[in-house]
Amino acid sequence: MANFLLLVWMVSVAVFLLLELIPGDPVDSLVPPGSPEDVREAARELYGLNEPLLDRYLSWIGGIVQGDFGMSLATNNDVMALIAERAPVSLELAVVSMSVALVVSIPVGVWSAYRQGGKFDKVATAATSATLAIPSFVLGILLVFVFGVQLGVLPILGWVPFSEDPIEHIKYLILPVLTLAAGECVLFTRILKGDMITTLQQDHVLSARARGLPTWRILVRHALRQSSFSLVTVSGVVIGRLIGGTVIVELIFSLPGMGSLVVNSILSRDFIVVQAIVLLSAVIYLVLNTIVDSAYPWLDPRVRKVQAS
């Protein structure tokens, strides 16, 4: 816990200093262009921008500890309220994309490893290689062109909350999810396949095959669990990255998530909003990595024995 809090504090210092070093005066977002210097100085005084750096950091982090992320410089709205409004969109997009990627990649990776060199493995390798060669923003545009423009079966821009219309909500979610899940699916499949190939050559798996155990039991019970170390580790990093910012996908499909909020805040030099989102994203990363580390003993009893000794 002490290490976690130390890392969070180090991240908060880095985020605060990094955005302080970005060129540009935050006052430009507070007053009209060409405003007199006394007006600009009054704005600095009002928002505490003329205070020493250390005082501003202590005021900023002290407010965050109490749940106060400050007020937006551009809109004068509560930053936490802005994030709370946008976060559900990014969170849902990340979780659904992650789930789709895992549901597809786990059986494909397991069976490709079991039938290495076979027809299924060749088709899966070709498909993942082709997908890997397409950047996510290009894939998103292709999906929009095919399913939105040519076929006209799915909406291409905007967002409908689930509470308003569940069916339309799912329709608006399909293309962004496919865009995000495709790249992660390739990553997960390749990682799992590589680890499964190694595990399938180990003595306990060969022994299970010699005893005539069903294939599904060998793959799922004796090989998959032990081969999940890398997959779990990467999944923790990926879900944190997806939640923290799906900027390109949100811009392509005009989704009201945190990614688009970050972009708009940067363009308007609303550094308080950017600082809050970056810090929250970093904390999410740290929490997920802590959960991943805690899962290792559950995945492999040998880790429990090492920790116990």
Short mmCIF file of C-alpha atoms in Angstrom, two decimals, residues 34-144:
data_model
loop_
_atom_site.label_atom_id
_atom_site.label_comp_id
_atom_site.label_asym_id
_atom_site.label_seq_id
_atom_site.Cartn_x
_atom_site.Cartn_y
_atom_site.Cartn_z
CA GLY A 34 -6.16 41.34 -26.88
CA SER A 35 -7.40 41.97 -23.33
CA PRO A 36 -5.44 44.59 -21.31
CA GLU A 37 -2.73 43.35 -19.00
CA ASP A 38 -4.66 44.38 -15.88
CA VAL A 39 -7.54 42.14 -16.97
CA ARG A 40 -5.16 39.24 -17.57
CA GLU A 41 -3.54 39.85 -14.19
CA ALA A 42 -6.94 39.85 -12.50
CA ALA A 43 -7.68 36.47 -14.10
CA ARG A 44 -4.35 35.12 -12.84
CA GLU A 45 -5.16 36.38 -9.36
CA LEU A 46 -8.67 34.88 -9.43
CA TYR A 47 -7.48 31.37 -10.39
CA GLY A 48 -4.25 31.48 -8.36
CA LEU A 49 -2.04 31.26 -11.43
CA ASN A 50 0.40 33.87 -10.11
CA GLU A 51 1.19 31.90 -6.94
CA PRO A 52 4.49 30.02 -6.54
CA LEU A 53 4.66 26.60 -8.20
CA LEU A 54 4.88 24.68 -4.91
CA ASP A 55 1.86 26.51 -3.47
CA ARG A 56 -0.16 25.75 -6.57
CA TYR A 57 0.81 22.06 -6.45
CA LEU A 58 -0.09 21.75 -2.77
CA SER A 59 -3.41 23.50 -3.37
CA TRP A 60 -4.12 21.24 -6.38
CA ILE A 61 -3.23 17.94 -4.73
CA GLY A 62 -4.91 18.97 -1.46
CA GLY A 63 -8.15 19.57 -3.33
CA ILE A 64 -7.89 16.22 -5.13
CA VAL A 65 -7.40 14.36 -1.85
CA GLN A 66 -10.73 15.88 -0.76
CA GLY A 67 -12.39 14.99 -4.07
CA ASP A 68 -12.15 18.51 -5.50
CA PHE A 69 -10.47 18.58 -8.93
CA GLY A 70 -11.10 22.30 -9.38
CA MET A 71 -13.04 24.29 -11.96
CA SER A 72 -12.55 24.17 -15.70
CA LEU A 73 -10.72 27.25 -16.99
CA ALA A 74 -12.61 27.16 -20.27
CA THR A 75 -16.17 26.45 -19.13
CA ASN A 76 -16.05 27.23 -15.38
CA ASN A 77 -17.74 23.89 -14.72
CA ASP A 78 -16.70 21.46 -12.00
CA VAL A 79 -13.97 19.21 -13.42
CA MET A 80 -15.21 16.12 -11.57
CA ALA A 81 -18.69 16.68 -12.98
CA LEU A 82 -17.24 16.91 -16.52
CA ILE A 83 -15.31 13.67 -16.05
CA ALA A 84 -18.29 11.91 -14.47
CA GLU A 85 -20.38 12.90 -17.47
CA ARG A 86 -17.87 11.56 -20.03
CA ALA A 87 -16.34 8.59 -18.18
CA PRO A 88 -19.26 6.12 -18.62
CA VAL A 89 -18.91 6.33 -22.41
CA SER A 90 -15.17 5.61 -22.38
CA LEU A 91 -15.55 2.96 -19.67
CA GLU A 92 -18.26 1.09 -21.55
CA LEU A 93 -16.36 1.31 -24.82
CA ALA A 94 -13.19 -0.02 -23.19
CA VAL A 95 -14.83 -2.86 -21.26
CA VAL A 96 -16.95 -4.08 -24.19
CA SER A 97 -13.98 -3.87 -26.61
CA MET A 98 -11.80 -5.74 -24.15
CA SER A 99 -14.44 -8.43 -23.64
CA VAL A 100 -14.93 -8.92 -27.37
CA ALA A 101 -11.16 -9.18 -27.91
CA LEU A 102 -10.78 -11.80 -25.15
CA VAL A 103 -13.80 -13.84 -26.25
CA VAL A 104 -12.40 -14.07 -29.78
CA SER A 105 -8.67 -14.34 -29.07
CA ILE A 106 -8.69 -17.04 -26.34
CA PRO A 107 -10.27 -19.87 -28.39
CA VAL A 108 -8.38 -18.80 -31.53
CA GLY A 109 -5.04 -18.66 -29.69
CA VAL A 110 -5.60 -21.98 -27.89
CA TRP A 111 -6.66 -23.89 -30.98
CA SER A 112 -3.94 -22.35 -33.17
CA ALA A 113 -1.33 -23.52 -30.67
CA TYR A 114 -2.87 -27.01 -30.44
CA ARG A 115 -3.06 -27.32 -34.22
CA GLN A 116 0.12 -25.42 -34.99
CA GLY A 117 0.84 -25.46 -38.72
CA GLY A 118 -2.65 -26.72 -39.59
CA LYS A 119 -5.27 -25.02 -41.77
CA PHE A 120 -6.94 -23.24 -38.86
CA ASP A 121 -3.60 -21.92 -37.63
CA LYS A 122 -2.66 -20.70 -41.12
CA VAL A 123 -5.97 -18.89 -41.58
CA ALA A 124 -5.76 -17.34 -38.11
CA THR A 125 -2.16 -16.24 -38.68
CA ALA A 126 -3.05 -14.65 -42.03
CA ALA A 127 -6.07 -12.86 -40.52
CA THR A 128 -4.09 -11.50 -37.57
CA SER A 129 -1.25 -10.38 -39.84
CA ALA A 130 -3.67 -8.55 -42.12
CA THR A 131 -5.39 -6.88 -39.17
CA LEU A 132 -2.06 -5.94 -37.64
CA ALA A 133 -1.07 -4.16 -40.85
CA ILE A 134 -4.11 -1.84 -40.68
CA PRO A 135 -3.87 1.11 -38.24
CA SER A 136 -6.93 1.51 -36.03
CA PHE A 137 -7.93 4.86 -37.53
CA VAL A 138 -7.80 3.36 -41.05
CA LEU A 139 -9.85 0.37 -39.91
CA GLY A 140 -12.40 2.71 -38.34
CA ILE A 141 -12.75 4.68 -41.56
CA LEU A 142 -13.08 1.45 -43.58
CA LEU A 143 -15.83 0.19 -41.27
CA VAL A 144 -17.64 3.51 -41.56
#
